[in-house]
Amino acid sequence: MAGIQQVIAETRTRRDEARVLLDALIEAKSKASAAADSAVPDAFAGVTGVSSMDRAIDRTRRLIDSFDRVLDELETDLDNEDHLLLEEISREVS
């Protein structure tokens, strides 16, 4: 069972990293929007109607949702002892 717990811990870590990335993308978009008057227009948005930044934000959100679904599925199959061990791992990581 240690293998599944390692997978869960690793998945949580990657999800948390994706959340940090999402925050950074949202902040960068905000800063870019503020400077948009003097900047060159986004060529990607001109072709697709969606900016490259919006696309990156959307993909990162979907990645986080995928991590959450995987974690839900993995944790559903665990017994009480496994859940206690995962809580201990979460405390160590935090």
PDB file of N, CA and C in Angstrom:
ATOM      1  N   MET A   1       0.819  -1.197   0.000  1.00  0.00           N
ATOM      2  CA  MET A   1       0.000   0.000   0.000  1.00  0.00           C
ATOM      3  C   MET A   1       0.861   1.259   0.000  1.00  0.00           C
ATOM      4  N   ALA A   2       2.123   1.129   0.344  1.00  0.00           N
ATOM      5  CA  ALA A   2       3.000   2.302   0.354  1.00  0.00           C
ATOM      6  C   ALA A   2       3.119   2.900  -1.046  1.00  0.00           C
ATOM      7  N   GLY A   3       3.018   2.073  -2.068  1.00  0.00           N
ATOM      8  CA  GLY A   3       3.109   2.561  -3.436  1.00  0.00           C
ATOM      9  C   GLY A   3       1.998   3.526  -3.782  1.00  0.00           C
ATOM     10  N   ILE A   4       0.771   3.190  -3.409  1.00  0.00           N
ATOM     11  CA  ILE A   4      -0.369   4.063  -3.706  1.00  0.00           C
ATOM     12  C   ILE A   4      -0.267   5.352  -2.909  1.00  0.00           C
ATOM     13  N   GLN A   5       0.223   5.268  -1.705  1.00  0.00           N
ATOM     14  CA  GLN A   5       0.381   6.463  -0.882  1.00  0.00           C
ATOM     15  C   GLN A   5       1.431   7.390  -1.473  1.00  0.00           C
ATOM     16  N   GLN A   6       2.465   6.820  -2.034  1.00  0.00           N
ATOM     17  CA  GLN A   6       3.492   7.620  -2.696  1.00  0.00           C
ATOM     18  C   GLN A   6       2.911   8.312  -3.936  1.00  0.00           C
ATOM     19  N   VAL A   7       2.091   7.590  -4.672  1.00  0.00           N
ATOM     20  CA  VAL A   7       1.456   8.165  -5.857  1.00  0.00           C
ATOM     21  C   VAL A   7       0.547   9.321  -5.449  1.00  0.00           C
ATOM     22  N   ILE A   8      -0.209   9.139  -4.378  1.00  0.00           N
ATOM     23  CA  ILE A   8      -1.107  10.193  -3.915  1.00  0.00           C
ATOM     24  C   ILE A   8      -0.314  11.414  -3.463  1.00  0.00           C
ATOM     25  N   ALA A   9       0.735  11.183  -2.692  1.00  0.00           N
ATOM     26  CA  ALA A   9       1.560  12.301  -2.215  1.00  0.00           C
ATOM     27  C   ALA A   9       2.192  13.046  -3.390  1.00  0.00           C
ATOM     28  N   GLU A  10       2.676  12.315  -4.354  1.00  0.00           N
ATOM     29  CA  GLU A  10       3.303  12.917  -5.541  1.00  0.00           C
ATOM     30  C   GLU A  10       2.267  13.692  -6.363  1.00  0.00           C
ATOM     31  N   THR A  11       1.077  13.132  -6.491  1.00  0.00           N
ATOM     32  CA  THR A  11       0.012  13.802  -7.241  1.00  0.00           C
ATOM     33  C   THR A  11      -0.400  15.096  -6.553  1.00  0.00           C
ATOM     34  N   ARG A  12      -0.501  15.055  -5.238  1.00  0.00           N
ATOM     35  CA  ARG A  12      -0.826  16.272  -4.488  1.00  0.00           C
ATOM     36  C   ARG A  12       0.241  17.342  -4.692  1.00  0.00           C
ATOM     37  N   THR A  13       1.495  16.929  -4.682  1.00  0.00           N
ATOM     38  CA  THR A  13       2.600  17.874  -4.885  1.00  0.00           C
ATOM     39  C   THR A  13       2.496  18.526  -6.253  1.00  0.00           C
ATOM     40  N   ARG A  14       2.263  17.717  -7.279  1.00  0.00           N
ATOM     41  CA  ARG A  14       2.157  18.253  -8.639  1.00  0.00           C
ATOM     42  C   ARG A  14       0.942  19.176  -8.776  1.00  0.00           C
ATOM     43  N   ARG A  15      -0.169  18.804  -8.145  1.00  0.00           N
ATOM     44  CA  ARG A  15      -1.358  19.656  -8.182  1.00  0.00           C
ATOM     45  C   ARG A  15      -1.068  21.001  -7.523  1.00  0.00           C
ATOM     46  N   ASP A  16      -0.382  20.965  -6.386  1.00  0.00           N
ATOM     47  CA  ASP A  16      -0.042  22.208  -5.691  1.00  0.00           C
ATOM     48  C   ASP A  16       0.893  23.070  -6.532  1.00  0.00           C
ATOM     49  N   GLU A  17       1.823  22.441  -7.238  1.00  0.00           N
ATOM     50  CA  GLU A  17       2.702  23.190  -8.141  1.00  0.00           C
ATOM     51  C   GLU A  17       1.899  23.826  -9.277  1.00  0.00           C
ATOM     52  N   ALA A  18       0.918  23.094  -9.780  1.00  0.00           N
ATOM     53  CA  ALA A  18       0.070  23.637 -10.841  1.00  0.00           C
ATOM     54  C   ALA A  18      -0.749  24.823 -10.327  1.00  0.00           C
ATOM     55  N   ARG A  19      -1.170  24.765  -9.080  1.00  0.00           N
ATOM     56  CA  ARG A  19      -1.909  25.892  -8.488  1.00  0.00           C
ATOM     57  C   ARG A  19      -1.022  27.134  -8.396  1.00  0.00           C
ATOM     58  N   VAL A  20       0.232  26.940  -8.031  1.00  0.00           N
ATOM     59  CA  VAL A  20       1.177  28.064  -7.972  1.00  0.00           C
ATOM     60  C   VAL A  20       1.363  28.636  -9.375  1.00  0.00           C
ATOM     61  N   LEU A  21       1.499  27.763 -10.352  1.00  0.00           N
ATOM     62  CA  LEU A  21       1.630  28.201 -11.741  1.00  0.00           C
ATOM     63  C   LEU A  21       0.400  28.984 -12.182  1.00  0.00           C
ATOM     64  N   LEU A  22      -0.780  28.494 -11.843  1.00  0.00           N
ATOM     65  CA  LEU A  22      -2.011  29.186 -12.213  1.00  0.00           C
ATOM     66  C   LEU A  22      -2.045  30.591 -11.618  1.00  0.00           C
ATOM     67  N   ASP A  23      -1.692  30.705 -10.355  1.00  0.00           N
ATOM     68  CA  ASP A  23      -1.656  32.033  -9.719  1.00  0.00           C
ATOM     69  C   ASP A  23      -0.692  32.965 -10.448  1.00  0.00           C
ATOM     70  N   ALA A  24       0.462  32.428 -10.831  1.00  0.00           N
ATOM     71  CA  ALA A  24       1.461  33.237 -11.537  1.00  0.00           C
ATOM     72  C   ALA A  24       0.950  33.655 -12.920  1.00  0.00           C
ATOM     73  N   LEU A  25       0.273  32.759 -13.602  1.00  0.00           N
ATOM     74  CA  LEU A  25      -0.288  33.086 -14.920  1.00  0.00           C
ATOM     75  C   LEU A  25      -1.356  34.168 -14.813  1.00  0.00           C
ATOM     76  N   ILE A  26      -2.208  34.052 -13.814  1.00  0.00           N
ATOM     77  CA  ILE A  26      -3.264  35.049 -13.625  1.00  0.00           C
ATOM     78  C   ILE A  26      -2.654  36.407 -13.300  1.00  0.00           C
ATOM     79  N   GLU A  27      -1.636  36.413 -12.460  1.00  0.00           N
ATOM     80  CA  GLU A  27      -0.957  37.672 -12.126  1.00  0.00           C
ATOM     81  C   GLU A  27      -0.269  38.260 -13.363  1.00  0.00           C
ATOM     82  N   ALA A  28       0.386  37.417 -14.142  1.00  0.00           N
ATOM     83  CA  ALA A  28       1.064  37.897 -15.353  1.00  0.00           C
ATOM     84  C   ALA A  28       0.058  38.452 -16.358  1.00  0.00           C
ATOM     85  N   LYS A  29      -1.098  37.808 -16.475  1.00  0.00           N
ATOM     86  CA  LYS A  29      -2.129  38.309 -17.380  1.00  0.00           C
ATOM     87  C   LYS A  29      -2.613  39.682 -16.925  1.00  0.00           C
ATOM     88  N   SER A  30      -2.785  39.826 -15.630  1.00  0.00           N
ATOM     89  CA  SER A  30      -3.232  41.109 -15.093  1.00  0.00           C
ATOM     90  C   SER A  30      -2.225  42.218 -15.396  1.00  0.00           C
ATOM     91  N   LYS A  31      -0.949  41.914 -15.198  1.00  0.00           N
ATOM     92  CA  LYS A  31       0.098  42.894 -15.483  1.00  0.00           C
ATOM     93  C   LYS A  31       0.174  43.197 -16.977  1.00  0.00           C
ATOM     94  N   ALA A  32       0.023  42.163 -17.793  1.00  0.00           N
ATOM     95  CA  ALA A  32       0.076  42.355 -19.244  1.00  0.00           C
ATOM     96  C   ALA A  32      -1.109  43.189 -19.715  1.00  0.00           C
ATOM     97  N   SER A  33      -2.259  42.972 -19.119  1.00  0.00           N
ATOM     98  CA  SER A  33      -3.447  43.751 -19.494  1.00  0.00           C
ATOM     99  C   SER A  33      -3.262  45.218 -19.159  1.00  0.00           C
ATOM    100  N   ALA A  34      -2.619  45.473 -18.034  1.00  0.00           N
ATOM    101  CA  ALA A  34      -2.369  46.849 -17.627  1.00  0.00           C
ATOM    102  C   ALA A  34      -1.419  47.553 -18.587  1.00  0.00           C
ATOM    103  N   ALA A  35      -0.504  46.807 -19.187  1.00  0.00           N
ATOM    104  CA  ALA A  35       0.476  47.381 -20.104  1.00  0.00           C
ATOM    105  C   ALA A  35       0.069  47.208 -21.566  1.00  0.00           C
ATOM    106  N   ALA A  36      -1.128  46.711 -21.808  1.00  0.00           N
ATOM    107  CA  ALA A  36      -1.557  46.356 -23.168  1.00  0.00           C
ATOM    108  C   ALA A  36      -1.619  47.537 -24.121  1.00  0.00           C
ATOM    109  N   ASP A  37      -1.832  48.717 -23.611  1.00  0.00           N
ATOM    110  CA  ASP A  37      -1.949  49.873 -24.499  1.00  0.00           C
ATOM    111  C   ASP A  37      -0.687  50.106 -25.316  1.00  0.00           C
ATOM    112  N   SER A  38       0.462  49.819 -24.725  1.00  0.00           N
ATOM    113  CA  SER A  38       1.718  50.078 -25.423  1.00  0.00           C
ATOM    114  C   SER A  38       2.335  48.813 -26.014  1.00  0.00           C
ATOM    115  N   ALA A  39       1.728  47.669 -25.764  1.00  0.00           N
ATOM    116  CA  ALA A  39       2.309  46.396 -26.200  1.00  0.00           C
ATOM    117  C   ALA A  39       1.822  46.005 -27.594  1.00  0.00           C
ATOM    118  N   VAL A  40       2.533  45.077 -28.179  1.00  0.00           N
ATOM    119  CA  VAL A  40       2.151  44.498 -29.468  1.00  0.00           C
ATOM    120  C   VAL A  40       0.988  43.540 -29.215  1.00  0.00           C
ATOM    121  N   PRO A  41      -0.045  43.560 -30.038  1.00  0.00           N
ATOM    122  CA  PRO A  41      -1.188  42.671 -29.814  1.00  0.00           C
ATOM    123  C   PRO A  41      -0.788  41.194 -29.906  1.00  0.00           C
ATOM    124  N   ASP A  42      -1.521  40.369 -29.194  1.00  0.00           N
ATOM    125  CA  ASP A  42      -1.282  38.933 -29.176  1.00  0.00           C
ATOM    126  C   ASP A  42      -1.712  38.339 -30.516  1.00  0.00           C
ATOM    127  N   ALA A  43      -0.768  37.864 -31.297  1.00  0.00           N
ATOM    128  CA  ALA A  43      -1.065  37.307 -32.624  1.00  0.00           C
ATOM    129  C   ALA A  43      -1.957  36.078 -32.510  1.00  0.00           C
ATOM    130  N   PHE A  44      -1.766  35.294 -31.467  1.00  0.00           N
ATOM    131  CA  PHE A  44      -2.582  34.102 -31.263  1.00  0.00           C
ATOM    132  C   PHE A  44      -4.050  34.491 -31.093  1.00  0.00           C
ATOM    133  N   ALA A  45      -4.299  35.545 -30.326  1.00  0.00           N
ATOM    134  CA  ALA A  45      -5.671  36.020 -30.115  1.00  0.00           C
ATOM    135  C   ALA A  45      -6.269  36.534 -31.419  1.00  0.00           C
ATOM    136  N   GLY A  46      -5.447  37.135 -32.257  1.00  0.00           N
ATOM    137  CA  GLY A  46      -5.936  37.618 -33.540  1.00  0.00           C
ATOM    138  C   GLY A  46      -6.435  36.512 -34.438  1.00  0.00           C
ATOM    139  N   VAL A  47      -5.835  35.333 -34.330  1.00  0.00           N
ATOM    140  CA  VAL A  47      -6.211  34.202 -35.176  1.00  0.00           C
ATOM    141  C   VAL A  47      -7.335  33.384 -34.540  1.00  0.00           C
ATOM    142  N   THR A  48      -7.219  33.104 -33.242  1.00  0.00           N
ATOM    143  CA  THR A  48      -8.164  32.192 -32.593  1.00  0.00           C
ATOM    144  C   THR A  48      -9.266  32.896 -31.808  1.00  0.00           C
ATOM    145  N   GLY A  49      -9.069  34.157 -31.477  1.00  0.00           N
ATOM    146  CA  GLY A  49     -10.033  34.867 -30.656  1.00  0.00           C
ATOM    147  C   GLY A  49      -9.774  34.716 -29.171  1.00  0.00           C
ATOM    148  N   VAL A  50      -8.780  33.910 -28.819  1.00  0.00           N
ATOM    149  CA  VAL A  50      -8.413  33.680 -27.417  1.00  0.00           C
ATOM    150  C   VAL A  50      -6.924  33.964 -27.271  1.00  0.00           C
ATOM    151  N   SER A  51      -6.571  34.713 -26.247  1.00  0.00           N
ATOM    152  CA  SER A  51      -5.150  35.032 -26.066  1.00  0.00           C
ATOM    153  C   SER A  51      -4.367  33.795 -25.633  1.00  0.00           C
ATOM    154  N   SER A  52      -3.091  33.812 -25.904  1.00  0.00           N
ATOM    155  CA  SER A  52      -2.233  32.698 -25.484  1.00  0.00           C
ATOM    156  C   SER A  52      -2.210  32.582 -23.971  1.00  0.00           C
ATOM    157  N   MET A  53      -2.297  33.709 -23.267  1.00  0.00           N
ATOM    158  CA  MET A  53      -2.323  33.691 -21.811  1.00  0.00           C
ATOM    159  C   MET A  53      -3.617  33.047 -21.301  1.00  0.00           C
ATOM    160  N   ASP A  54      -4.751  33.412 -21.913  1.00  0.00           N
ATOM    161  CA  ASP A  54      -6.024  32.797 -21.521  1.00  0.00           C
ATOM    162  C   ASP A  54      -6.005  31.294 -21.775  1.00  0.00           C
ATOM    163  N   ARG A  55      -5.395  30.917 -22.876  1.00  0.00           N
ATOM    164  CA  ARG A  55      -5.301  29.486 -23.188  1.00  0.00           C
ATOM    165  C   ARG A  55      -4.441  28.754 -22.154  1.00  0.00           C
ATOM    166  N   ALA A  56      -3.334  29.344 -21.753  1.00  0.00           N
ATOM    167  CA  ALA A  56      -2.467  28.735 -20.741  1.00  0.00           C
ATOM    168  C   ALA A  56      -3.193  28.626 -19.405  1.00  0.00           C
ATOM    169  N   ILE A  57      -3.947  29.647 -19.050  1.00  0.00           N
ATOM    170  CA  ILE A  57      -4.706  29.625 -17.792  1.00  0.00           C
ATOM    171  C   ILE A  57      -5.761  28.522 -17.838  1.00  0.00           C
ATOM    172  N   ASP A  58      -6.467  28.423 -18.951  1.00  0.00           N
ATOM    173  CA  ASP A  58      -7.496  27.388 -19.090  1.00  0.00           C
ATOM    174  C   ASP A  58      -6.897  25.995 -19.005  1.00  0.00           C
ATOM    175  N   ARG A  59      -5.791  25.777 -19.683  1.00  0.00           N
ATOM    176  CA  ARG A  59      -5.143  24.457 -19.646  1.00  0.00           C
ATOM    177  C   ARG A  59      -4.640  24.115 -18.256  1.00  0.00           C
ATOM    178  N   THR A  60      -4.130  25.093 -17.540  1.00  0.00           N
ATOM    179  CA  THR A  60      -3.644  24.843 -16.184  1.00  0.00           C
ATOM    180  C   THR A  60      -4.806  24.505 -15.254  1.00  0.00           C
ATOM    181  N   ARG A  61      -5.925  25.198 -15.414  1.00  0.00           N
ATOM    182  CA  ARG A  61      -7.118  24.875 -14.613  1.00  0.00           C
ATOM    183  C   ARG A  61      -7.592  23.450 -14.892  1.00  0.00           C
ATOM    184  N   ARG A  62      -7.580  23.062 -16.155  1.00  0.00           N
ATOM    185  CA  ARG A  62      -7.986  21.692 -16.497  1.00  0.00           C
ATOM    186  C   ARG A  62      -7.014  20.669 -15.914  1.00  0.00           C
ATOM    187  N   LEU A  63      -5.736  20.997 -15.893  1.00  0.00           N
ATOM    188  CA  LEU A  63      -4.745  20.106 -15.301  1.00  0.00           C
ATOM    189  C   LEU A  63      -5.020  19.921 -13.809  1.00  0.00           C
ATOM    190  N   ILE A  64      -5.309  21.008 -13.116  1.00  0.00           N
ATOM    191  CA  ILE A  64      -5.617  20.935 -11.686  1.00  0.00           C
ATOM    192  C   ILE A  64      -6.872  20.085 -11.467  1.00  0.00           C
ATOM    193  N   ASP A  65      -7.891  20.286 -12.292  1.00  0.00           N
ATOM    194  CA  ASP A  65      -9.105  19.466 -12.192  1.00  0.00           C
ATOM    195  C   ASP A  65      -8.791  17.986 -12.401  1.00  0.00           C
ATOM    196  N   SER A  66      -7.902  17.698 -13.335  1.00  0.00           N
ATOM    197  CA  SER A  66      -7.504  16.302 -13.584  1.00  0.00           C
ATOM    198  C   SER A  66      -6.809  15.707 -12.368  1.00  0.00           C
ATOM    199  N   PHE A  67      -5.900  16.475 -11.772  1.00  0.00           N
ATOM    200  CA  PHE A  67      -5.230  16.002 -10.555  1.00  0.00           C
ATOM    201  C   PHE A  67      -6.255  15.719  -9.463  1.00  0.00           C
ATOM    202  N   ASP A  68      -7.236  16.617  -9.300  1.00  0.00           N
ATOM    203  CA  ASP A  68      -8.266  16.425  -8.281  1.00  0.00           C
ATOM    204  C   ASP A  68      -9.076  15.153  -8.538  1.00  0.00           C
ATOM    205  N   ARG A  69      -9.426  14.899  -9.798  1.00  0.00           N
ATOM    206  CA  ARG A  69     -10.181  13.675 -10.122  1.00  0.00           C
ATOM    207  C   ARG A  69      -9.359  12.430  -9.828  1.00  0.00           C
ATOM    208  N   VAL A  70      -8.085  12.449 -10.180  1.00  0.00           N
ATOM    209  CA  VAL A  70      -7.215  11.298  -9.910  1.00  0.00           C
ATOM    210  C   VAL A  70      -7.117  11.070  -8.408  1.00  0.00           C
ATOM    211  N   LEU A  71      -6.932  12.137  -7.651  1.00  0.00           N
ATOM    212  CA  LEU A  71      -6.839  11.997  -6.197  1.00  0.00           C
ATOM    213  C   LEU A  71      -8.133  11.443  -5.610  1.00  0.00           C
ATOM    214  N   ASP A  72      -9.266  11.917  -6.090  1.00  0.00           N
ATOM    215  CA  ASP A  72     -10.550  11.395  -5.608  1.00  0.00           C
ATOM    216  C   ASP A  72     -10.662   9.901  -5.863  1.00  0.00           C
ATOM    217  N   GLU A  73     -10.278   9.473  -7.061  1.00  0.00           N
ATOM    218  CA  GLU A  73     -10.354   8.058  -7.405  1.00  0.00           C
ATOM    219  C   GLU A  73      -9.397   7.222  -6.560  1.00  0.00           C
ATOM    220  N   LEU A  74      -8.179   7.710  -6.376  1.00  0.00           N
ATOM    221  CA  LEU A  74      -7.203   6.973  -5.591  1.00  0.00           C
ATOM    222  C   LEU A  74      -7.632   6.861  -4.132  1.00  0.00           C
ATOM    223  N   GLU A  75      -8.130   7.952  -3.572  1.00  0.00           N
ATOM    224  CA  GLU A  75      -8.481   7.964  -2.159  1.00  0.00           C
ATOM    225  C   GLU A  75      -9.757   7.186  -1.865  1.00  0.00           C
ATOM    226  N   THR A  76     -10.601   6.989  -2.856  1.00  0.00           N
ATOM    227  CA  THR A  76     -11.836   6.231  -2.673  1.00  0.00           C
ATOM    228  C   THR A  76     -11.540   4.783  -2.321  1.00  0.00           C
ATOM    229  N   ASP A  77     -10.462   4.243  -2.838  1.00  0.00           N
ATOM    230  CA  ASP A  77     -10.129   2.833  -2.647  1.00  0.00           C
ATOM    231  C   ASP A  77      -9.337   2.549  -1.376  1.00  0.00           C
ATOM    232  N   LEU A  78      -9.134   3.549  -0.525  1.00  0.00           N
ATOM    233  CA  LEU A  78      -8.316   3.366   0.662  1.00  0.00           C
ATOM    234  C   LEU A  78      -9.173   3.077   1.893  1.00  0.00           C
ATOM    235  N   ASP A  79      -8.580   2.326   2.837  1.00  0.00           N
ATOM    236  CA  ASP A  79      -9.278   2.083   4.096  1.00  0.00           C
ATOM    237  C   ASP A  79      -8.870   3.143   5.121  1.00  0.00           C
ATOM    238  N   ASN A  80      -9.402   3.057   6.333  1.00  0.00           N
ATOM    239  CA  ASN A  80      -9.147   4.074   7.362  1.00  0.00           C
ATOM    240  C   ASN A  80      -7.663   4.207   7.695  1.00  0.00           C
ATOM    241  N   GLU A  81      -6.956   3.104   7.767  1.00  0.00           N
ATOM    242  CA  GLU A  81      -5.519   3.131   8.071  1.00  0.00           C
ATOM    243  C   GLU A  81      -4.763   3.901   6.988  1.00  0.00           C
ATOM    244  N   ASP A  82      -5.128   3.677   5.734  1.00  0.00           N
ATOM    245  CA  ASP A  82      -4.496   4.384   4.623  1.00  0.00           C
ATOM    246  C   ASP A  82      -4.758   5.890   4.712  1.00  0.00           C
ATOM    247  N   HIS A  83      -5.998   6.256   5.047  1.00  0.00           N
ATOM    248  CA  HIS A  83      -6.344   7.674   5.169  1.00  0.00           C
ATOM    249  C   HIS A  83      -5.546   8.344   6.283  1.00  0.00           C
ATOM    250  N   LEU A  84      -5.360   7.642   7.398  1.00  0.00           N
ATOM    251  CA  LEU A  84      -4.560   8.202   8.499  1.00  0.00           C
ATOM    252  C   LEU A  84      -3.124   8.427   8.057  1.00  0.00           C
ATOM    253  N   LEU A  85      -2.584   7.483   7.320  1.00  0.00           N
ATOM    254  CA  LEU A  85      -1.216   7.624   6.824  1.00  0.00           C
ATOM    255  C   LEU A  85      -1.111   8.797   5.850  1.00  0.00           C
ATOM    256  N   LEU A  86      -2.099   8.971   4.990  1.00  0.00           N
ATOM    257  CA  LEU A  86      -2.092  10.096   4.057  1.00  0.00           C
ATOM    258  C   LEU A  86      -2.190  11.436   4.780  1.00  0.00           C
ATOM    259  N   GLU A  87      -2.975  11.482   5.849  1.00  0.00           N
ATOM    260  CA  GLU A  87      -3.054  12.715   6.635  1.00  0.00           C
ATOM    261  C   GLU A  87      -1.688  13.047   7.238  1.00  0.00           C
ATOM    262  N   GLU A  88      -0.991  12.023   7.701  1.00  0.00           N
ATOM    263  CA  GLU A  88       0.351  12.226   8.255  1.00  0.00           C
ATOM    264  C   GLU A  88       1.300  12.747   7.177  1.00  0.00           C
ATOM    265  N   ILE A  89       1.226  12.177   5.987  1.00  0.00           N
ATOM    266  CA  ILE A  89       2.066  12.642   4.870  1.00  0.00           C
ATOM    267  C   ILE A  89       1.741  14.097   4.537  1.00  0.00           C
ATOM    268  N   SER A  90       0.457  14.434   4.510  1.00  0.00           N
ATOM    269  CA  SER A  90       0.045  15.801   4.200  1.00  0.00           C
ATOM    270  C   SER A  90       0.607  16.793   5.212  1.00  0.00           C
ATOM    271  N   ARG A  91       0.606  16.417   6.480  1.00  0.00           N
ATOM    272  CA  ARG A  91       1.157  17.296   7.508  1.00  0.00           C
ATOM    273  C   ARG A  91       2.666  17.481   7.321  1.00  0.00           C
ATOM    274  N   GLU A  92       3.351  16.423   6.928  1.00  0.00           N
ATOM    275  CA  GLU A  92       4.800  16.518   6.714  1.00  0.00           C
ATOM    276  C   GLU A  92       5.127  17.401   5.530  1.00  0.00           C
ATOM    277  N   VAL A  93       4.313  17.332   4.473  1.00  0.00           N
ATOM    278  CA  VAL A  93       4.549  18.104   3.256  1.00  0.00           C
ATOM    279  C   VAL A  93       4.221  19.571   3.492  1.00  0.00           C
ATOM    280  N   SER A  94       3.213  19.855   4.293  1.00  0.00           N
ATOM    281  CA  SER A  94       2.772  21.241   4.527  1.00  0.00           C
ATOM    282  C   SER A  94       3.718  22.032   5.374  1.00  0.00           C
TER     283      SER A  94
END
